[in-house]
Coordinates of C-alpha atoms (C1' of nucleotides) in Angstrom, one line a residue:
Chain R
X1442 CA 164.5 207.2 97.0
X1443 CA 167.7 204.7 96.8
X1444 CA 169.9 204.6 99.4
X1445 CA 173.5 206.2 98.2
X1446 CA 174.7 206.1 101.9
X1447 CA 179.1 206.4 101.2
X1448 CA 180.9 206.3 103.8
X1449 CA 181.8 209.4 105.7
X1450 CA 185.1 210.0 104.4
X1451 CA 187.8 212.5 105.8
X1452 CA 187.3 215.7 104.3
X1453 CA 190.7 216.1 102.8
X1454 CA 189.4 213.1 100.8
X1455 CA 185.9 214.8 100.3
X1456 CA 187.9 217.5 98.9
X1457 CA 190.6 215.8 97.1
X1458 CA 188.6 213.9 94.5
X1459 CA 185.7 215.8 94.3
X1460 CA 186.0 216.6 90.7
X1461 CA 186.0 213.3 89.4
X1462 CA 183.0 212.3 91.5
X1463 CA 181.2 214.9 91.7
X1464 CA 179.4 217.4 88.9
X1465 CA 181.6 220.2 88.5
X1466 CA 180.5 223.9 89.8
X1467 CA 177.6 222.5 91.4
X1468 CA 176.8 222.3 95.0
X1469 CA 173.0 222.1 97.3
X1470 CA 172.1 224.0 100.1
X1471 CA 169.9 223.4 102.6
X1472 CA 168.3 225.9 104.8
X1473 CA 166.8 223.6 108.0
X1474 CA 164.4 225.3 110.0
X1475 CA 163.7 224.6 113.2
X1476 CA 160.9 225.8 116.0
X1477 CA 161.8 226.3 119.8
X1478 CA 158.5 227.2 120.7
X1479 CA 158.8 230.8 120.7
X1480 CA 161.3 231.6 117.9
X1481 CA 161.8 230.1 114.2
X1482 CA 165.5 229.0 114.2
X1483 CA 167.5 227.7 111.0
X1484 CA 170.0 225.3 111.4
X1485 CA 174.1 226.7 110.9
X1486 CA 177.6 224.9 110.7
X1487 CA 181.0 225.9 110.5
X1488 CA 183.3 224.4 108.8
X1489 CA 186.7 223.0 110.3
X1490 CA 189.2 225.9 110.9
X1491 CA 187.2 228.5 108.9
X1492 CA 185.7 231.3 111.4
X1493 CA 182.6 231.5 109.2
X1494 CA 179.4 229.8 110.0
X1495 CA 177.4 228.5 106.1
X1496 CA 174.4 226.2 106.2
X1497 CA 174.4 223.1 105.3
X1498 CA 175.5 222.2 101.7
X1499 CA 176.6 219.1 99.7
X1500 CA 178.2 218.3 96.5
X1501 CA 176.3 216.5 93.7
X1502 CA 177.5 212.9 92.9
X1503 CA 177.3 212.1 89.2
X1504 CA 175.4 208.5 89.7
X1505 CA 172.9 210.4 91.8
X1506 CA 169.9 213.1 91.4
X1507 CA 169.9 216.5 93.2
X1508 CA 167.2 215.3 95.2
X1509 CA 169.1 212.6 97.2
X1510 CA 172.5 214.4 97.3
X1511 CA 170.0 217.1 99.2
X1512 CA 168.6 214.0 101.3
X1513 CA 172.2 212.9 101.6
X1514 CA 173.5 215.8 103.1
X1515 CA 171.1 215.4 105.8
X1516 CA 171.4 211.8 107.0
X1517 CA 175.2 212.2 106.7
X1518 CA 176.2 215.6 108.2
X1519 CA 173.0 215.4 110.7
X1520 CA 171.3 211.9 110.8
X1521 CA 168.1 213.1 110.1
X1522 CA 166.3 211.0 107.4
X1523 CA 162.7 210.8 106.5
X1524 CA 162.2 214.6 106.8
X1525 CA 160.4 217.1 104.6
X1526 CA 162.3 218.7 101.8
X1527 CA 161.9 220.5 99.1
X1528 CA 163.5 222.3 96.4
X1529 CA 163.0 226.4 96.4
X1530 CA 165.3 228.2 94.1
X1531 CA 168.6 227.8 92.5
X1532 CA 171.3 230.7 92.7
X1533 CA 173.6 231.5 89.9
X1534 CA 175.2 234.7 90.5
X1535 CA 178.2 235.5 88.1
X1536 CA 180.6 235.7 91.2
X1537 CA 178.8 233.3 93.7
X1538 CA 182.0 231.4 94.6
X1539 CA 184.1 230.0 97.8
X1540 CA 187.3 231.2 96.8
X1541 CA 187.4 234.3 99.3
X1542 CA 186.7 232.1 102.2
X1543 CA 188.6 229.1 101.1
X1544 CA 191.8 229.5 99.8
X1545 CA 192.8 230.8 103.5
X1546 CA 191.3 227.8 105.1
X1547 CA 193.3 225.3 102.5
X1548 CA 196.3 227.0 102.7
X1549 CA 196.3 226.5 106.6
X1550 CA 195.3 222.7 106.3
X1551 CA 197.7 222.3 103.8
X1552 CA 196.4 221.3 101.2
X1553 CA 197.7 221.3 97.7
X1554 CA 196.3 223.6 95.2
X1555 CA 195.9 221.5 92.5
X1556 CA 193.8 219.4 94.8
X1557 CA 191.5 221.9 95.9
X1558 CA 191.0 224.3 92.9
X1559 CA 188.3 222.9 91.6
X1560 CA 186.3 224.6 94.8
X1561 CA 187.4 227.9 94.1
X1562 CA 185.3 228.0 91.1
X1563 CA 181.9 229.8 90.9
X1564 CA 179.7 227.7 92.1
X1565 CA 176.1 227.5 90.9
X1566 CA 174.3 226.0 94.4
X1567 CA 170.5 225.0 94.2
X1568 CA 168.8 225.5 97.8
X1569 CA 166.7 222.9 99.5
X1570 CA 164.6 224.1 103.0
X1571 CA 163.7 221.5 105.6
X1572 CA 161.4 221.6 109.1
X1573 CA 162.9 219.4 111.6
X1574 CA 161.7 218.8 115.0
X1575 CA 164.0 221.5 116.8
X1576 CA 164.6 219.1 120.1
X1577 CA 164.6 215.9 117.8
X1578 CA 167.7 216.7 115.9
X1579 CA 171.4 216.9 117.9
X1580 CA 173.4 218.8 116.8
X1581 CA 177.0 217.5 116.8
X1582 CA 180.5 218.4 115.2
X1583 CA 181.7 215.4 112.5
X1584 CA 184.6 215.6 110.1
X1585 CA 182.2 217.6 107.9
X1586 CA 181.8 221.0 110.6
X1587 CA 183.7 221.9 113.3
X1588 CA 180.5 223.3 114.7
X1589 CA 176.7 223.3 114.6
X1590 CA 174.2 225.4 116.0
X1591 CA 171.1 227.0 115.5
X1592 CA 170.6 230.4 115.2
X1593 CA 167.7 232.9 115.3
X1594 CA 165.7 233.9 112.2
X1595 CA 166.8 237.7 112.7
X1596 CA 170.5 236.8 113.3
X1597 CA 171.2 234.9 110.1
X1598 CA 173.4 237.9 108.6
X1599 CA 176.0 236.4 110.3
X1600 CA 176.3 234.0 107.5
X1601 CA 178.9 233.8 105.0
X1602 CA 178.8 234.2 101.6
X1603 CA 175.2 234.7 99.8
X1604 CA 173.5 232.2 102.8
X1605 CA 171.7 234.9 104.8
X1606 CA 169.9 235.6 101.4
X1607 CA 169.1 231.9 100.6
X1608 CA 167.5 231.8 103.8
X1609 CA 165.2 235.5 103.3
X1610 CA 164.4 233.4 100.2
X1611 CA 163.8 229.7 101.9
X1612 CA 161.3 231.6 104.6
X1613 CA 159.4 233.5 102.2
X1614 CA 159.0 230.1 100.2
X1615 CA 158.3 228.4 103.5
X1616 CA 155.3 231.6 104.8
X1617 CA 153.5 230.7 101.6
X1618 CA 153.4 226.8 101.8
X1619 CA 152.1 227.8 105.0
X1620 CA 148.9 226.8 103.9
X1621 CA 150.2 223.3 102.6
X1622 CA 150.4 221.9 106.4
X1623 CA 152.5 219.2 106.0
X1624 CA 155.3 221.8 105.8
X1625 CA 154.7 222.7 109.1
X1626 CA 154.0 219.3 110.7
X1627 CA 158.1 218.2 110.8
X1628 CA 158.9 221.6 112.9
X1629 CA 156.6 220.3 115.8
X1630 CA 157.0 217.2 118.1
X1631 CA 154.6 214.6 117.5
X1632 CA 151.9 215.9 119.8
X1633 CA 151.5 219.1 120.5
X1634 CA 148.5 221.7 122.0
X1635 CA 146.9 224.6 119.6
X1636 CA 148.3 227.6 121.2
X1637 CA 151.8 225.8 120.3
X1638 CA 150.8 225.3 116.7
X1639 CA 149.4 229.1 116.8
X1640 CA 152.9 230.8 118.2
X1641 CA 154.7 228.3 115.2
X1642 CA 152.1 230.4 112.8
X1643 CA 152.8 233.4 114.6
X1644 CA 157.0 232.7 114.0
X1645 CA 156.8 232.2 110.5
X1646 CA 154.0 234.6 109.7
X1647 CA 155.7 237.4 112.1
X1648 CA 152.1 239.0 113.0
X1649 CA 149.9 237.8 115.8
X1650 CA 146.5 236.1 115.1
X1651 CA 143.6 236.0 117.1
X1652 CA 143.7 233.0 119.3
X1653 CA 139.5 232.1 119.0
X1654 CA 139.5 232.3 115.1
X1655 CA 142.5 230.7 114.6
X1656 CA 141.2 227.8 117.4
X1657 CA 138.3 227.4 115.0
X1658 CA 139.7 227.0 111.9
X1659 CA 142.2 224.8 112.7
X1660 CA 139.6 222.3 113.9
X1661 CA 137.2 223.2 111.5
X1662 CA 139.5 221.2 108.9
X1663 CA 139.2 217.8 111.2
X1664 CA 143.6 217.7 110.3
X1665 CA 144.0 217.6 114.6
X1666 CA 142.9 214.4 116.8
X1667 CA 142.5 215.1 120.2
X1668 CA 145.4 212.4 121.8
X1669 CA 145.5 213.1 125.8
X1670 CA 143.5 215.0 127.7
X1671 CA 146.0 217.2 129.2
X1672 CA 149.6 218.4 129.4
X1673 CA 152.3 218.4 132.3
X1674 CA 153.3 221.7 131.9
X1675 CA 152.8 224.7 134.2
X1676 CA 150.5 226.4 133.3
X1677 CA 147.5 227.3 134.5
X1678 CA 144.2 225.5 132.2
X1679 CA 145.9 222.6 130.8
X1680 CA 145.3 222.9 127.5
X1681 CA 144.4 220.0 124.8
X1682 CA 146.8 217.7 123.3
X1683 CA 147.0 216.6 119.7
X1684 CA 148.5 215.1 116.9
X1685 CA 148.2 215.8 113.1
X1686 CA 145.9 213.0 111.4
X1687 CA 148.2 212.0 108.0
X1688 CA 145.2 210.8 106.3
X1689 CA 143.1 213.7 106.7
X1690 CA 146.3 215.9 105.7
X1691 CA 147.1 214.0 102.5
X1692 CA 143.3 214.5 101.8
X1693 CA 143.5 218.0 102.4
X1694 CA 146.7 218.5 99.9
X1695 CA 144.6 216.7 96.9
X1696 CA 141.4 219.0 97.7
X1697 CA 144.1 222.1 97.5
X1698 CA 141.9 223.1 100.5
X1699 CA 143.0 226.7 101.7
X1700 CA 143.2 227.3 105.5
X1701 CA 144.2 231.0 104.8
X1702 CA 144.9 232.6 108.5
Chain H
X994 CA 171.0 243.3 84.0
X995 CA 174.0 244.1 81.6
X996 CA 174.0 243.4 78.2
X997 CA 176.0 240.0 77.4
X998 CA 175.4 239.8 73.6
X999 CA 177.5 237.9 71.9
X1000 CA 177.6 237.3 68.2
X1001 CA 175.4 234.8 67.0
X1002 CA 177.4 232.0 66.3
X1003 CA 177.3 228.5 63.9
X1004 CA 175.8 226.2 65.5
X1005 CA 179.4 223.9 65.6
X1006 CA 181.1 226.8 66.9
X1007 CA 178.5 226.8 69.3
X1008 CA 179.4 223.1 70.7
X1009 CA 183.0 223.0 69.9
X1010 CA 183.9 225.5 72.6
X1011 CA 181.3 224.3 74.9
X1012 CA 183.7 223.0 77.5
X1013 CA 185.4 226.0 77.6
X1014 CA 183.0 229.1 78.1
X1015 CA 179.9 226.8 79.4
X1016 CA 179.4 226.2 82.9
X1017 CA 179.8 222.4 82.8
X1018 CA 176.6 219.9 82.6
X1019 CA 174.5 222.8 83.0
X1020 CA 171.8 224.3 81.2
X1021 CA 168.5 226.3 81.3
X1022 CA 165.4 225.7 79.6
X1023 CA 162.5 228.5 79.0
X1024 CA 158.6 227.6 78.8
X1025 CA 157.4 230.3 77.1
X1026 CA 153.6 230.5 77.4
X1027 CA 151.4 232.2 74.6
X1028 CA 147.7 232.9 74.5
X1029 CA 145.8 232.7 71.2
X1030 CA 142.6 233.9 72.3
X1031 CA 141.5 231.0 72.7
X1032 CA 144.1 228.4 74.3
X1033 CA 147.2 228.6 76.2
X1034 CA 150.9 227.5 74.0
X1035 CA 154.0 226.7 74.5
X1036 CA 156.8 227.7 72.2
X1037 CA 158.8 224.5 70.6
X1038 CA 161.5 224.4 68.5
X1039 CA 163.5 221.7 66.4
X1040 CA 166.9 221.1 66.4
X1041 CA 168.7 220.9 63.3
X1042 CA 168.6 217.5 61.6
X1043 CA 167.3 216.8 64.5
X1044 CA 163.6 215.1 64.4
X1045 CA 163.0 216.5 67.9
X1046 CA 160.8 219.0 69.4
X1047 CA 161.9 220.9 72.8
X1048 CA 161.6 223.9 74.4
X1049 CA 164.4 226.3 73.8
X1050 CA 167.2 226.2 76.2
X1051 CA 170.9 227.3 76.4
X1052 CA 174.0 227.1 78.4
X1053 CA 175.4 229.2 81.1
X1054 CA 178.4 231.2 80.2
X1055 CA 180.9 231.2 83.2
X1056 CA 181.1 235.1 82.9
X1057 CA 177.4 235.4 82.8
X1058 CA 174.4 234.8 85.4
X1059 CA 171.9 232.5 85.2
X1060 CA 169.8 234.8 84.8
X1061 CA 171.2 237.0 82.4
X1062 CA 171.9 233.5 80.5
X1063 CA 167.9 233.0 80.1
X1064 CA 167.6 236.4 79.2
X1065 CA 170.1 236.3 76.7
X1066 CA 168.4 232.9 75.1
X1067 CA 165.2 234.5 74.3
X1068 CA 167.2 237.4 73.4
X1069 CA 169.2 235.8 70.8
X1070 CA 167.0 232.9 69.8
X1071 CA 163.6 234.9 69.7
X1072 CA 164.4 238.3 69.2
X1073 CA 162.4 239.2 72.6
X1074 CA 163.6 241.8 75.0
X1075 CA 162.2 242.9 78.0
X1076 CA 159.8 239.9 79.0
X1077 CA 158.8 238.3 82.1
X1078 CA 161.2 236.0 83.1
X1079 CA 161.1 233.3 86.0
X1080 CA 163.1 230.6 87.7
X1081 CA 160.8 228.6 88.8
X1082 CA 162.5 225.0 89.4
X1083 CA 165.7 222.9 88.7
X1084 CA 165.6 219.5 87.0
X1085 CA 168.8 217.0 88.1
X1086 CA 167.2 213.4 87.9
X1087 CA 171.1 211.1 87.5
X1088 CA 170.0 210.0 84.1
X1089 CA 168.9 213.4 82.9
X1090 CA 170.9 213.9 79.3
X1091 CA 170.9 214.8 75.8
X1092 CA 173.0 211.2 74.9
X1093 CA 170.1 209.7 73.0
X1094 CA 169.1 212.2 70.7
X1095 CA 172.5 213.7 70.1
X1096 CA 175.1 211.5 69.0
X1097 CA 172.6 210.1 65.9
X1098 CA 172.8 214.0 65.4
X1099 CA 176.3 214.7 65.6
X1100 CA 177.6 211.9 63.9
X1101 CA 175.3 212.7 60.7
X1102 CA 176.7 216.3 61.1
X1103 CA 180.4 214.7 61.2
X1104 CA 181.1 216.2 64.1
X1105 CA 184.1 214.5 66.0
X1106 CA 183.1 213.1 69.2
X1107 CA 186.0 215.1 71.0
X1108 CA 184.5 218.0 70.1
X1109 CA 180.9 217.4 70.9
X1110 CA 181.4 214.4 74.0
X1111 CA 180.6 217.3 76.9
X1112 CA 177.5 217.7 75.5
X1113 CA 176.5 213.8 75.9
X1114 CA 177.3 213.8 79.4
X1115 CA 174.9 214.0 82.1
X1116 CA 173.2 217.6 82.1
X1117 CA 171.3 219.7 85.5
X1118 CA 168.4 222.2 84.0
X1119 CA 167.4 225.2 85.4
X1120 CA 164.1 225.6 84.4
X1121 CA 162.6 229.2 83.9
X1122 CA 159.0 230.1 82.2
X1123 CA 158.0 233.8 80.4
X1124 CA 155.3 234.9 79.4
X1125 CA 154.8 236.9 75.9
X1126 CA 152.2 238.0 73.5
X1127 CA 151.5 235.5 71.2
X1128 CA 151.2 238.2 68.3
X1129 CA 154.4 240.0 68.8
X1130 CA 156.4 236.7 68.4
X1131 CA 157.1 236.1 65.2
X1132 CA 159.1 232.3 65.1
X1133 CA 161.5 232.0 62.2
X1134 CA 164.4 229.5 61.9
X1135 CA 168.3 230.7 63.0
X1136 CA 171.2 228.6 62.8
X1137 CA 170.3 227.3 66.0
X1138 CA 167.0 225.7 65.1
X1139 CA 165.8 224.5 62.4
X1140 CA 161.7 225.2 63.2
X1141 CA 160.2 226.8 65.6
X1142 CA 156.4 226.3 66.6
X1143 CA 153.8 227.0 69.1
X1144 CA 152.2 223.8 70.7
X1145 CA 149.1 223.7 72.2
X1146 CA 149.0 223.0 75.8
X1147 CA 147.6 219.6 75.4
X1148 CA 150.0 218.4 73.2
X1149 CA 153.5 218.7 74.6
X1150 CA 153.8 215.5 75.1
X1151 CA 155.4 215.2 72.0
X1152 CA 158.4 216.9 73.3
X1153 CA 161.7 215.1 73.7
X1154 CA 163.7 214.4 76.8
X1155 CA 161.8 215.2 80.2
X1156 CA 160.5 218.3 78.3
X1157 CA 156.9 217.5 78.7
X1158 CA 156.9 217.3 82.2
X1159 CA 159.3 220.7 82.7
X1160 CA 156.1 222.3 80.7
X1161 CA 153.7 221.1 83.0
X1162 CA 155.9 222.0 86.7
X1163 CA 155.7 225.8 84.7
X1164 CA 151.9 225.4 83.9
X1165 CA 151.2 224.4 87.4
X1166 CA 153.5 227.2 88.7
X1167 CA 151.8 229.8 86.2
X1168 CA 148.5 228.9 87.8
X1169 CA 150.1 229.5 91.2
X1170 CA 151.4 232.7 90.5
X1171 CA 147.7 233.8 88.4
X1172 CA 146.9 236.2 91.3
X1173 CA 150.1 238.1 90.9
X1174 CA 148.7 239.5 87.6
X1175 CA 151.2 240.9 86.2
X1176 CA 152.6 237.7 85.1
X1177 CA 150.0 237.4 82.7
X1178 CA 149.8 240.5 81.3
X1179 CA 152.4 240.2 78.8
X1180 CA 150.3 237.4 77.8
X1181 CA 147.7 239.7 76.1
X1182 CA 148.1 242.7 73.9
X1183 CA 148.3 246.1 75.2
X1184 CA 144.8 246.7 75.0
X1185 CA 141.9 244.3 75.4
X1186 CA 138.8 243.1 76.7
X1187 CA 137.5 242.1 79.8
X1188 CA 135.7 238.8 78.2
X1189 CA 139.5 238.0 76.3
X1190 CA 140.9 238.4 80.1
X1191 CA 138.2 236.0 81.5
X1192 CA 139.0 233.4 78.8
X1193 CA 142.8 233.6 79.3
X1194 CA 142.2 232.7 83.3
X1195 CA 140.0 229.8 82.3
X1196 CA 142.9 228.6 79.9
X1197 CA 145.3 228.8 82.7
X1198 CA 143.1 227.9 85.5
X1199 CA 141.4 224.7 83.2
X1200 CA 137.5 226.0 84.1
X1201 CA 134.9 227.9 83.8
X1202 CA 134.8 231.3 85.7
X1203 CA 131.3 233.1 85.9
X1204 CA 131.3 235.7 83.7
X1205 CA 129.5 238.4 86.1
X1206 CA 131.3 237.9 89.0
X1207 CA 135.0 238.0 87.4
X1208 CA 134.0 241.2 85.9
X1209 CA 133.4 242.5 89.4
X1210 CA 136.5 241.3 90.8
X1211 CA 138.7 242.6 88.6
X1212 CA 137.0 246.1 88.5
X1213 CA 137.0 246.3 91.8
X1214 CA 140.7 246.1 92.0
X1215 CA 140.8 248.9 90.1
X1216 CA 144.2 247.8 88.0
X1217 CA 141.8 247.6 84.5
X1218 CA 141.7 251.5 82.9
X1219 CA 139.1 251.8 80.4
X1220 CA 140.9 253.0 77.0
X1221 CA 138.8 252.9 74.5
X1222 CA 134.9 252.6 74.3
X1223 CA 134.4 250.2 71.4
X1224 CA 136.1 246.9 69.8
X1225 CA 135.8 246.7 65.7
X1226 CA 135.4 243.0 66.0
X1227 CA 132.3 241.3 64.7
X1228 CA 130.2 240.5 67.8
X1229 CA 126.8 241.8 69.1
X1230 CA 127.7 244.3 71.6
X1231 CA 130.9 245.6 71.6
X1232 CA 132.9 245.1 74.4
X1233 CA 134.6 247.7 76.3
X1234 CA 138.1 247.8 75.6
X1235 CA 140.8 248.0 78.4
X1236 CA 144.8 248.3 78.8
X1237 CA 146.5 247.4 82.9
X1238 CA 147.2 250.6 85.2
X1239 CA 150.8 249.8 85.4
X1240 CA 151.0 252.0 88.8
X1241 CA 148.4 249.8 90.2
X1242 CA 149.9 246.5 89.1
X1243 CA 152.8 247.4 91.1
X1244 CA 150.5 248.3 94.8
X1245 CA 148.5 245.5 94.2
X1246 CA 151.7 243.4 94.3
X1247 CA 153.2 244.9 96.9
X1248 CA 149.6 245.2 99.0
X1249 CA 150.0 241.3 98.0
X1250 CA 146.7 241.1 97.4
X1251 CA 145.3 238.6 96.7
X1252 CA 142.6 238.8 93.6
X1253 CA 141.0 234.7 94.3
X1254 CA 139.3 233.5 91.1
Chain G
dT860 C1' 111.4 245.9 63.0
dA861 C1' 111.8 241.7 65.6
dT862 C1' 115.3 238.4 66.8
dT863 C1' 119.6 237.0 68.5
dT864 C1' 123.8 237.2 70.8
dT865 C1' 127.0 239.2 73.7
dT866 C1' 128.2 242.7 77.1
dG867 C1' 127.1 245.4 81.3
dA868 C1' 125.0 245.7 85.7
dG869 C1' 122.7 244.2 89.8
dT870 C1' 120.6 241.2 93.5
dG871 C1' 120.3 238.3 97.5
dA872 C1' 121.1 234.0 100.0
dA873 C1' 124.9 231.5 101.8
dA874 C1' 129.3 231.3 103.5
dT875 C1' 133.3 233.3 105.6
dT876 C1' 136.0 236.6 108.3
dC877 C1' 137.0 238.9 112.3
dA878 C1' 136.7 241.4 116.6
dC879 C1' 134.7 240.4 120.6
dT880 C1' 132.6 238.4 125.1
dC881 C1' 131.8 234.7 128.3
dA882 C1' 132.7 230.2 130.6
dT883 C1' 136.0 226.7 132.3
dT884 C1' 140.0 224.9 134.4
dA885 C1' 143.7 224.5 137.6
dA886 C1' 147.8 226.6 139.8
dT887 C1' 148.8 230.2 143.2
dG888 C1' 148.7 232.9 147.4
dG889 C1' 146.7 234.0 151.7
Chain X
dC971 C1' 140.2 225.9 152.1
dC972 C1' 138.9 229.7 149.3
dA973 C1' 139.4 233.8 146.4
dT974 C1' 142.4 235.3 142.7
dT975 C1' 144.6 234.8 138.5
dA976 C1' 146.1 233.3 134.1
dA977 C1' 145.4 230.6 130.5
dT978 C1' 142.3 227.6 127.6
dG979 C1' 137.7 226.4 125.4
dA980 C1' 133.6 228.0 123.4
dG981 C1' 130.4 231.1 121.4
dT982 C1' 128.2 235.4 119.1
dG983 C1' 127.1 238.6 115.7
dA984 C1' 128.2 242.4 112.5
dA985 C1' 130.7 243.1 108.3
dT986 C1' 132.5 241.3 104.4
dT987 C1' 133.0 238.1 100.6
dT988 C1' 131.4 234.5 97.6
dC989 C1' 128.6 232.8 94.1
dA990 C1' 124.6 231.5 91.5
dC991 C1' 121.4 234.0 89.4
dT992 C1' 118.3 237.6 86.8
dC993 C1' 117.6 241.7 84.1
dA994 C1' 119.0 245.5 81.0
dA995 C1' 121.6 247.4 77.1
dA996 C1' 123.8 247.4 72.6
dA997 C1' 124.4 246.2 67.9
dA998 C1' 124.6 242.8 64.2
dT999 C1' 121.3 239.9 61.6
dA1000 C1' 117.2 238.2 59.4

DNA sequence: TATTTTTGAGTGAAATTCACTCATTAATGG
DNA sequence: CCATTAATGAGTGAATTTCACTCAAAAATA
């Protein structure tokens, strides 16, 4: 992937010449989820002077491929880059558009119409999801948002628009690339202990699982290395520390090996 | 999903308004899958004057979903109603685009370049994939093809454009979504066997399956009901003959069951 | 009528799943 | 300093599933 860094431009400016520059009716959405040990979070932003809260979305520039407008979005509006993303569903609903939210907001910035009619127009969005590490990732107001937070899986009809359904989608993608572990490996911090990576299944699967199988067949597949021998926290048995071994997990993908909890 | 119909129109009629009622650069291709018996096909058609193969695809009506706009292709194009339908990924690369192939076409069809220029710019495909019975398909020519074939599975690389590669994302989605079977039943006639079932796994799945123990699988699942007691085919021993519970289908789907060939 | 080919049915070893118990470790409180 | 406690690490075995395999049944064919 090229870099198509621009520059972060105002928003007025964003807005202003986006049909030219941009395809027309088309946006990407990304739903970014997130892990704070107990709880899977997704990642939320509102947008200057609007009192709604939208995930993450980007236009597409002509010269450039959904793909990297998607990884775009990221490094701009959140300096995250080399992260895992992928491509789930696109939604094209007759009547999917910005226009109830919008016209309010542009009206207020004062913004002329003919500038900004183009994004009253159904949009047809296709939605990315991305795992981030949840304390990696700060989340801080640019020119893009006026604010950014994360919010809790079972809070998300708070969003505007169709969002709260892109996400019910994103997380049942994400539950059954459970399997595929890579997904998972972005939402934790480089090393980690197995009863963290059990309560991360535990989040995303929303059921409990039995903490001596799932112990076994974690290691079973060789995908852990043992990295210290214990951790600073609280508790009472230090338990294990480990990281994910790439290798072995790239091997895994090509044998389309099943861990199935 | 409403009935968006609209009369079938010349093909130049077709493209002359394009700008107008399409969503712009956007389209959405269907691989349809077929089963001969024996091997798995796609359905290809030609453009007119066109020495092309692709798979059929049509714009998005602003009024219209995308959705109902894949429904409404194989509607119009195919005659079929009522078929398993599914989104299952969006192509955008930047250089993605009918340019090459089309202006040779349009100019031999002396069709002025005003008229036909949106369609030469730079297009995003939503790509969907249906599955139908080969038998009940009968291909014939409309004013928006000239020819209209099914392709074995192993040749598709004859396909213009990126087509090839949108038929093999589908095939390696189909064989994904194999344990939900109700995608492939409208694959196969109403009624059939349990040996024509095994053979249209191993056409998907690209391997043998043994024949005693996928027998006992599926029966066990209890979504075969035994219809009739004898084939008039030309084998040995007649083979029972079978039609899907429909009711069953629907719990196993919802059990989320998972069959595992 | 014997042969051949295909379907239908069954068997058992090997592997996996899953609920469960026991041992280990270190912080905590007395 | 020691018993308690809460959490991790490790193991066990019954029940289930997988999978390669054999045998029986049915009907066309020679």
């Amino acid at each position: 992937m090229e870099d198509n860094t621009r520059p972060q431009e105002e928003i007025s400016s964003h807005i202003q010449g986006g049909e030219k520059q941009f395809m027309p009716q088309l946006s990407i959405n990304s739903v970014i989820f997130g892990f704070t040990g107990e709880r899977l979070v997704v990642l939320a932003t509102q947008p200057p002077m609007a009192e709604i809260w939208v995930i993450p979305g980007e236009f597409v520039y002509q010269t450039e491929s959904i793909d990297e407008a998607a990884h775009r979005s990221l490094r701009q509006q959140l300096g995250i880059d080399e992260i895992f993303l992928r491509q789930f569903r696109t939604f094209g609903e007759a009547d999917r558009s910005f226009a109830g939210q919008m016209v309010d907001y542009f009206e207020k910035a004062g913004v002329d119409k003919s500038k900004y009619g183009w994004l009253t127009k159904r949009f047809v969005t296709i939605g990315y999801y991305a795992c981030a590490d949840f304390r990696k990732i700060e989340p801080q107001p640019s020119s893009l948002f006026e604010d950014i937070r994360w919010i809790d899986i079972d809070e998300i009809d708070l969003l505007a628009m169709d969002h709260a359904n892109i996400v019910r989608e994103a997380r049942a993608v994400l539950t059954r690339d459970l399997l595929d572990l890579p997904v998972i490996a972005s939402l934790l911090p480089d090393t980690f202990t197995i009863p963290e990576l059990q309560k991360l299944h535990e989040a995303i699967l929303g059921r409990a699982i039995d903490r001596g199988n799932f112990r076994q067949k974690v290691l079973r597949t060789n995908i852990l290395e043992k990295v210290g021998e214990r951790n600073t926290a609280n508790t009472r048995r230090p338990p294990g520390l480990y990281r994910f071994n790439r290798n072995r997990y790239r091997e895994l993908l090509e044998e389309e090996v099943k861990i199935g909890f």
